[in-house]
Structures are given as structure tokens and as C-alpha cells.
Amino acid sequence: MSRKEQIEQTATALFKTRGFSATSMRDLANALGIEAASIYSHIRSKEEILQRVCFRMADEFFGAIEVLKDEKASATEQLKRAISAHVQVLTRNTEASAVFLQEWRHLSEPHHTEFLALRDRYEHYFRKIIRQGIASGEFQVPDEKFAVLTILSGLNWIHTWYKPEGKMKPAEIAENLSAMLLNGLKTNLN
């Protein structure tokens, strides 16, 4: 691992536990066991690290859903695949996921606006699936945006409780979450 990668990895862990604002360059240097001034030979600022983490994670989310596009699959199947892809990205690096989901607010312009545009584009992908499911009669939801925000809100807390050594692997988590989100907690009483 290069020094720049070490800096980014350590900063990501600190941003997750302390938050971006509460993490200083001195904190980062201490965690790395180096002088604060030497960090600047590898990066320009701590916001550069935040940008790298946020936009790299965005690329990972888009990369995961790009390979899923299948117009022939039902909306239900597309949504299951999108949920699974989202879970896979979130669980691959929970520290980076936490920073991506919580610390993006600290991005300065124009990065903040660019990040929001990416988030909207990603949500649009899910909304398109929901719209398709409504049109085909697979889904009955009062509002597609509400449905997507509910789904993503349910998924985006995984980084707070997921443990790689836990009893469920990412594929099982995705399968269980898909079932709950698509079917709720109802039982078939007929």
C-alpha cells in the first residue's frame, strides 16, 4: 500500500469515528506516526481525502448497478439485483461507506453540488425500476420517490451494524432485505 493509500485509509477510519470536522491533520499524522507537515507531500488537504472517498464510493455504486441493466427482467428482479449490488458495495468497506453516507455534507463547492447530482442520478435508477413495477402491476406504492427513499434509507444503515464475521454474509443480507422491502412483514393468511 502506498503512503497516499495509507493516509486515505487512516483518514477514512478517523472520519468515520470522529467525523470529518472533528478530525485534524495532526490527528491524522499522529495515527500514522508521522509529522503533520509530511502529510502534505502526499495530499493537499483533508478535504481532498473526503472528495476521493466520496467520489470513489459513488463510482463503485454506479459500477455495481451498470452491470445489472436488463430491460427484459421484471421490476421485482431488477430491484432485488439493485438492492444486492447496493449491499455488496456498502459491506465491502464499511468505513468508506460511513464517510460516503454521512460526511459528504462537508464537501465544498463545486464538489458538493456534483455529489448531490450523482446522488440524484443514482436514486433515479431506483425510481425507474419502481415506475416500471407500478406500470406492470408488480408494485403498488403511493409515491415512487417515497418508495425509493424508504428502500435506500433501510439499506444505508448497514454500515453501522454489519460485521464481516457475523452470521449473515452480504448476499444473505441482501436477500433478506429484498424480501422484507418487497413483501413487508405480512404473512399470507389465505
PDB file of C-alpha atoms in Angstrom:
ATOM      1  CA  MET A   1       0.000   0.000   0.000  1.00  0.00           C
ATOM      2  CA  SER A   2       1.369   3.392  -0.970  1.00  0.00           C
ATOM      3  CA  ARG A   3       1.760   6.172   1.601  1.00  0.00           C
ATOM      4  CA  LYS A   4      -1.106   8.059  -0.058  1.00  0.00           C
ATOM      5  CA  GLU A   5      -3.344   4.984   0.275  1.00  0.00           C
ATOM      6  CA  GLN A   6      -2.302   4.598   3.934  1.00  0.00           C
ATOM      7  CA  ILE A   7      -3.179   8.234   4.560  1.00  0.00           C
ATOM      8  CA  GLU A   8      -6.568   7.822   2.892  1.00  0.00           C
ATOM      9  CA  GLN A   9      -7.357   4.597   4.745  1.00  0.00           C
ATOM     10  CA  THR A  10      -6.383   6.065   8.128  1.00  0.00           C
ATOM     11  CA  ALA A  11      -8.258   9.304   7.447  1.00  0.00           C
ATOM     12  CA  THR A  12     -11.349   7.335   6.425  1.00  0.00           C
ATOM     13  CA  ALA A  13     -11.295   5.451   9.729  1.00  0.00           C
ATOM     14  CA  LEU A  14     -10.888   8.708  11.650  1.00  0.00           C
ATOM     15  CA  PHE A  15     -13.654  10.429   9.673  1.00  0.00           C
ATOM     16  CA  LYS A  16     -15.959   7.517  10.489  1.00  0.00           C
ATOM     17  CA  THR A  17     -15.267   7.513  14.224  1.00  0.00           C
ATOM     18  CA  ARG A  18     -14.749  11.250  14.874  1.00  0.00           C
ATOM     19  CA  GLY A  19     -16.398  12.890  11.902  1.00  0.00           C
ATOM     20  CA  PHE A  20     -14.727  14.973   9.222  1.00  0.00           C
ATOM     21  CA  SER A  21     -14.928  18.273  11.096  1.00  0.00           C
ATOM     22  CA  ALA A  22     -13.531  16.879  14.342  1.00  0.00           C
ATOM     23  CA  THR A  23     -10.554  15.212  12.652  1.00  0.00           C
ATOM     24  CA  SER A  24      -7.470  17.396  12.304  1.00  0.00           C
ATOM     25  CA  MET A  25      -4.413  16.865  10.178  1.00  0.00           C
ATOM     26  CA  ARG A  26      -2.491  16.498  13.437  1.00  0.00           C
ATOM     27  CA  ASP A  27      -4.851  13.651  14.449  1.00  0.00           C
ATOM     28  CA  LEU A  28      -4.178  12.012  11.116  1.00  0.00           C
ATOM     29  CA  ALA A  29      -0.410  12.429  11.457  1.00  0.00           C
ATOM     30  CA  ASN A  30      -0.473  11.006  14.989  1.00  0.00           C
ATOM     31  CA  ALA A  31      -2.494   7.988  13.841  1.00  0.00           C
ATOM     32  CA  LEU A  32       0.040   7.403  11.061  1.00  0.00           C
ATOM     33  CA  GLY A  33       3.033   8.022  13.333  1.00  0.00           C
ATOM     34  CA  ILE A  34       4.459  10.763  11.103  1.00  0.00           C
ATOM     35  CA  GLU A  35       4.928  14.530  11.234  1.00  0.00           C
ATOM     36  CA  ALA A  36       1.893  16.554  10.144  1.00  0.00           C
ATOM     37  CA  ALA A  37       3.971  18.504   7.626  1.00  0.00           C
ATOM     38  CA  SER A  38       4.977  15.308   5.806  1.00  0.00           C
ATOM     39  CA  ILE A  39       1.336  14.501   5.003  1.00  0.00           C
ATOM     40  CA  TYR A  40       1.243  17.483   2.668  1.00  0.00           C
ATOM     41  CA  SER A  41       3.799  15.885   0.385  1.00  0.00           C
ATOM     42  CA  HIS A  42       1.110  13.287  -0.412  1.00  0.00           C
ATOM     43  CA  ILE A  43      -2.151  15.259  -0.249  1.00  0.00           C
ATOM     44  CA  ARG A  44      -3.228  18.905  -0.442  1.00  0.00           C
ATOM     45  CA  SER A  45      -5.868  18.869   2.314  1.00  0.00           C
ATOM     46  CA  LYS A  46      -8.119  16.658   4.359  1.00  0.00           C
ATOM     47  CA  GLU A  47     -10.973  17.671   2.074  1.00  0.00           C
ATOM     48  CA  GLU A  48      -9.063  16.111  -0.813  1.00  0.00           C
ATOM     49  CA  ILE A  49      -9.285  12.826   1.071  1.00  0.00           C
ATOM     50  CA  LEU A  50     -13.015  13.315   1.658  1.00  0.00           C
ATOM     51  CA  GLN A  51     -13.515  14.023  -2.045  1.00  0.00           C
ATOM     52  CA  ARG A  52     -11.551  10.923  -3.029  1.00  0.00           C
ATOM     53  CA  VAL A  53     -13.571   8.706  -0.674  1.00  0.00           C
ATOM     54  CA  CYS A  54     -16.956  10.134  -1.646  1.00  0.00           C
ATOM     55  CA  PHE A  55     -16.415  10.065  -5.395  1.00  0.00           C
ATOM     56  CA  ARG A  56     -14.682   6.674  -5.375  1.00  0.00           C
ATOM     57  CA  MET A  57     -17.649   5.218  -3.489  1.00  0.00           C
ATOM     58  CA  ALA A  58     -20.060   6.877  -5.946  1.00  0.00           C
ATOM     59  CA  ASP A  59     -18.126   5.237  -8.785  1.00  0.00           C
ATOM     60  CA  GLU A  60     -18.428   1.880  -7.023  1.00  0.00           C
ATOM     61  CA  PHE A  61     -22.209   2.246  -6.623  1.00  0.00           C
ATOM     62  CA  PHE A  62     -22.637   3.219 -10.276  1.00  0.00           C
ATOM     63  CA  GLY A  63     -20.293   0.458 -11.414  1.00  0.00           C
ATOM     64  CA  ALA A  64     -22.326  -2.086  -9.459  1.00  0.00           C
ATOM     65  CA  ILE A  65     -25.650  -1.084 -10.994  1.00  0.00           C
ATOM     66  CA  GLU A  66     -24.370  -0.523 -14.544  1.00  0.00           C
ATOM     67  CA  VAL A  67     -23.761  -4.250 -14.993  1.00  0.00           C
ATOM     68  CA  LEU A  68     -27.322  -5.006 -13.844  1.00  0.00           C
ATOM     69  CA  LYS A  69     -29.237  -3.207 -16.549  1.00  0.00           C
ATOM     70  CA  ASP A  70     -31.545  -5.781 -18.102  1.00  0.00           C
ATOM     71  CA  GLU A  71     -34.693  -4.405 -19.688  1.00  0.00           C
ATOM     72  CA  LYS A  72     -36.087  -7.934 -20.028  1.00  0.00           C
ATOM     73  CA  ALA A  73     -36.021  -8.667 -16.289  1.00  0.00           C
ATOM     74  CA  SER A  74     -39.101  -7.938 -14.212  1.00  0.00           C
ATOM     75  CA  ALA A  75     -39.083  -4.869 -12.000  1.00  0.00           C
ATOM     76  CA  THR A  76     -39.054  -7.159  -8.971  1.00  0.00           C
ATOM     77  CA  GLU A  77     -35.933  -8.929 -10.217  1.00  0.00           C
ATOM     78  CA  GLN A  78     -34.256  -5.651 -11.154  1.00  0.00           C
ATOM     79  CA  LEU A  79     -34.978  -4.235  -7.701  1.00  0.00           C
ATOM     80  CA  LYS A  80     -33.605  -7.360  -5.993  1.00  0.00           C
ATOM     81  CA  ARG A  81     -30.424  -7.079  -8.057  1.00  0.00           C
ATOM     82  CA  ALA A  82     -30.078  -3.353  -7.335  1.00  0.00           C
ATOM     83  CA  ILE A  83     -30.535  -3.967  -3.600  1.00  0.00           C
ATOM     84  CA  SER A  84     -27.948  -6.742  -3.709  1.00  0.00           C
ATOM     85  CA  ALA A  85     -25.466  -4.556  -5.578  1.00  0.00           C
ATOM     86  CA  HIS A  86     -26.000  -1.742  -3.079  1.00  0.00           C
ATOM     87  CA  VAL A  87     -25.430  -4.097  -0.137  1.00  0.00           C
ATOM     88  CA  GLN A  88     -22.273  -5.507  -1.732  1.00  0.00           C
ATOM     89  CA  VAL A  89     -20.776  -2.028  -2.135  1.00  0.00           C
ATOM     90  CA  LEU A  90     -21.740  -0.962   1.406  1.00  0.00           C
ATOM     91  CA  THR A  91     -20.289  -4.067   3.033  1.00  0.00           C
ATOM     92  CA  ARG A  92     -17.031  -4.083   1.072  1.00  0.00           C
ATOM     93  CA  ASN A  93     -15.679  -1.175   3.122  1.00  0.00           C
ATOM     94  CA  THR A  94     -17.937  -0.049   5.960  1.00  0.00           C
ATOM     95  CA  GLU A  95     -15.623   2.795   6.969  1.00  0.00           C
ATOM     96  CA  ALA A  96     -15.689   4.329   3.494  1.00  0.00           C
ATOM     97  CA  SER A  97     -19.435   3.673   3.317  1.00  0.00           C
ATOM     98  CA  ALA A  98     -19.995   5.575   6.561  1.00  0.00           C
ATOM     99  CA  VAL A  99     -17.938   8.518   5.322  1.00  0.00           C
ATOM    100  CA  PHE A 100     -19.731   8.483   1.962  1.00  0.00           C
ATOM    101  CA  LEU A 101     -23.170   8.435   3.588  1.00  0.00           C
ATOM    102  CA  GLN A 102     -22.572  10.868   6.440  1.00  0.00           C
ATOM    103  CA  GLU A 103     -19.659  13.182   5.749  1.00  0.00           C
ATOM    104  CA  TRP A 104     -20.412  14.285   2.147  1.00  0.00           C
ATOM    105  CA  ARG A 105     -22.092  17.362   3.626  1.00  0.00           C
ATOM    106  CA  HIS A 106     -18.627  18.787   4.281  1.00  0.00           C
ATOM    107  CA  LEU A 107     -17.677  18.868   0.607  1.00  0.00           C
ATOM    108  CA  SER A 108     -17.083  22.397  -0.632  1.00  0.00           C
ATOM    109  CA  GLU A 109     -18.338  23.726  -3.952  1.00  0.00           C
ATOM    110  CA  PRO A 110     -18.345  22.654  -6.710  1.00  0.00           C
ATOM    111  CA  HIS A 111     -17.877  19.143  -5.275  1.00  0.00           C
ATOM    112  CA  HIS A 112     -20.943  19.371  -3.050  1.00  0.00           C
ATOM    113  CA  THR A 113     -23.225  20.152  -5.992  1.00  0.00           C
ATOM    114  CA  GLU A 114     -21.573  17.461  -8.119  1.00  0.00           C
ATOM    115  CA  PHE A 115     -22.082  14.907  -5.346  1.00  0.00           C
ATOM    116  CA  LEU A 116     -25.773  15.813  -4.998  1.00  0.00           C
ATOM    117  CA  ALA A 117     -26.233  15.420  -8.754  1.00  0.00           C
ATOM    118  CA  LEU A 118     -24.692  11.935  -8.585  1.00  0.00           C
ATOM    119  CA  ARG A 119     -26.928  11.000  -5.671  1.00  0.00           C
ATOM    120  CA  ASP A 120     -29.998  12.171  -7.610  1.00  0.00           C
ATOM    121  CA  ARG A 121     -28.903  10.173 -10.661  1.00  0.00           C
ATOM    122  CA  TYR A 122     -28.463   7.049  -8.518  1.00  0.00           C
ATOM    123  CA  GLU A 123     -31.885   7.497  -6.903  1.00  0.00           C
ATOM    124  CA  HIS A 124     -33.352   7.984 -10.389  1.00  0.00           C
ATOM    125  CA  TYR A 125     -32.148   4.493 -11.331  1.00  0.00           C
ATOM    126  CA  PHE A 126     -34.194   3.044  -8.453  1.00  0.00           C
ATOM    127  CA  ARG A 127     -37.173   5.283  -9.278  1.00  0.00           C
ATOM    128  CA  LYS A 128     -37.150   3.988 -12.834  1.00  0.00           C
ATOM    129  CA  ILE A 129     -37.409   0.426 -11.520  1.00  0.00           C
ATOM    130  CA  ILE A 130     -40.257   1.389  -9.184  1.00  0.00           C
ATOM    131  CA  ARG A 131     -42.064   3.168 -12.052  1.00  0.00           C
ATOM    132  CA  GLN A 132     -41.661   0.083 -14.221  1.00  0.00           C
ATOM    133  CA  GLY A 133     -43.055  -2.077 -11.414  1.00  0.00           C
ATOM    134  CA  ILE A 134     -46.042   0.209 -10.950  1.00  0.00           C
ATOM    135  CA  ALA A 135     -46.743   0.148 -14.695  1.00  0.00           C
ATOM    136  CA  SER A 136     -46.518  -3.661 -14.838  1.00  0.00           C
ATOM    137  CA  GLY A 137     -48.694  -4.102 -11.747  1.00  0.00           C
ATOM    138  CA  GLU A 138     -45.867  -5.657  -9.714  1.00  0.00           C
ATOM    139  CA  PHE A 139     -45.717  -2.796  -7.213  1.00  0.00           C
ATOM    140  CA  GLN A 140     -48.402  -0.764  -5.549  1.00  0.00           C
ATOM    141  CA  VAL A 141     -46.860   2.289  -3.918  1.00  0.00           C
ATOM    142  CA  PRO A 142     -48.406   5.698  -3.257  1.00  0.00           C
ATOM    143  CA  ASP A 143     -45.306   7.605  -4.331  1.00  0.00           C
ATOM    144  CA  GLU A 144     -42.232   6.346  -6.197  1.00  0.00           C
ATOM    145  CA  LYS A 145     -39.855   8.839  -4.575  1.00  0.00           C
ATOM    146  CA  PHE A 146     -41.061   7.846  -1.116  1.00  0.00           C
ATOM    147  CA  ALA A 147     -40.604   4.168  -2.009  1.00  0.00           C
ATOM    148  CA  VAL A 148     -37.020   4.739  -3.187  1.00  0.00           C
ATOM    149  CA  LEU A 149     -36.088   6.846  -0.177  1.00  0.00           C
ATOM    150  CA  THR A 150     -37.537   4.170   2.117  1.00  0.00           C
ATOM    151  CA  ILE A 151     -35.542   1.441   0.380  1.00  0.00           C
ATOM    152  CA  LEU A 152     -32.271   3.374   0.381  1.00  0.00           C
ATOM    153  CA  SER A 153     -32.785   4.535   3.976  1.00  0.00           C
ATOM    154  CA  GLY A 154     -33.255   0.926   5.030  1.00  0.00           C
ATOM    155  CA  LEU A 155     -30.096  -0.137   3.220  1.00  0.00           C
ATOM    156  CA  ASN A 156     -27.859   2.756   4.155  1.00  0.00           C
ATOM    157  CA  TRP A 157     -27.640   1.868   7.844  1.00  0.00           C
ATOM    158  CA  ILE A 158     -25.936  -1.455   7.126  1.00  0.00           C
ATOM    159  CA  HIS A 159     -22.505   0.086   7.707  1.00  0.00           C
ATOM    160  CA  THR A 160     -23.439   0.676  11.366  1.00  0.00           C
ATOM    161  CA  TRP A 161     -24.142  -2.958  12.210  1.00  0.00           C
ATOM    162  CA  TYR A 162     -22.574  -5.184   9.554  1.00  0.00           C
ATOM    163  CA  LYS A 163     -19.680  -7.351  10.735  1.00  0.00           C
ATOM    164  CA  PRO A 164     -17.763  -9.491   8.211  1.00  0.00           C
ATOM    165  CA  GLU A 165     -17.509 -12.229  10.841  1.00  0.00           C
ATOM    166  CA  GLY A 166     -21.262 -12.031  11.604  1.00  0.00           C
ATOM    167  CA  LYS A 167     -23.731 -14.785  10.948  1.00  0.00           C
ATOM    168  CA  MET A 168     -25.023 -13.311   7.663  1.00  0.00           C
ATOM    169  CA  LYS A 169     -22.884 -12.702   4.615  1.00  0.00           C
ATOM    170  CA  PRO A 170     -23.655  -9.768   2.279  1.00  0.00           C
ATOM    171  CA  ALA A 171     -25.616 -11.956  -0.170  1.00  0.00           C
ATOM    172  CA  GLU A 172     -27.841 -13.234   2.652  1.00  0.00           C
ATOM    173  CA  ILE A 173     -28.344  -9.719   3.987  1.00  0.00           C
ATOM    174  CA  ALA A 174     -29.363  -8.552   0.504  1.00  0.00           C
ATOM    175  CA  GLU A 175     -31.756 -11.480   0.073  1.00  0.00           C
ATOM    176  CA  ASN A 176     -33.389 -10.906   3.463  1.00  0.00           C
ATOM    177  CA  LEU A 177     -33.631  -7.151   2.981  1.00  0.00           C
ATOM    178  CA  SER A 178     -35.100  -7.606  -0.505  1.00  0.00           C
ATOM    179  CA  ALA A 179     -37.755  -9.939   0.890  1.00  0.00           C
ATOM    180  CA  MET A 180     -38.631  -7.531   3.698  1.00  0.00           C
ATOM    181  CA  LEU A 181     -38.650  -4.449   1.500  1.00  0.00           C
ATOM    182  CA  LEU A 182     -40.654  -6.103  -1.265  1.00  0.00           C
ATOM    183  CA  ASN A 183     -43.062  -8.079   0.923  1.00  0.00           C
ATOM    184  CA  GLY A 184     -43.069  -6.267   4.234  1.00  0.00           C
ATOM    185  CA  LEU A 185     -43.637  -8.330   7.337  1.00  0.00           C
ATOM    186  CA  LYS A 186     -47.010  -9.720   6.271  1.00  0.00           C
ATOM    187  CA  THR A 187     -47.993 -13.360   6.307  1.00  0.00           C
ATOM    188  CA  ASN A 188     -50.216 -14.958   3.738  1.00  0.00           C
ATOM    189  CA  LEU A 189     -53.458 -15.534   5.623  1.00  0.00           C
ATOM    190  CA  ASN A 190     -55.255 -17.173   2.679  1.00  0.00           C
TER     191      ASN A 190
END
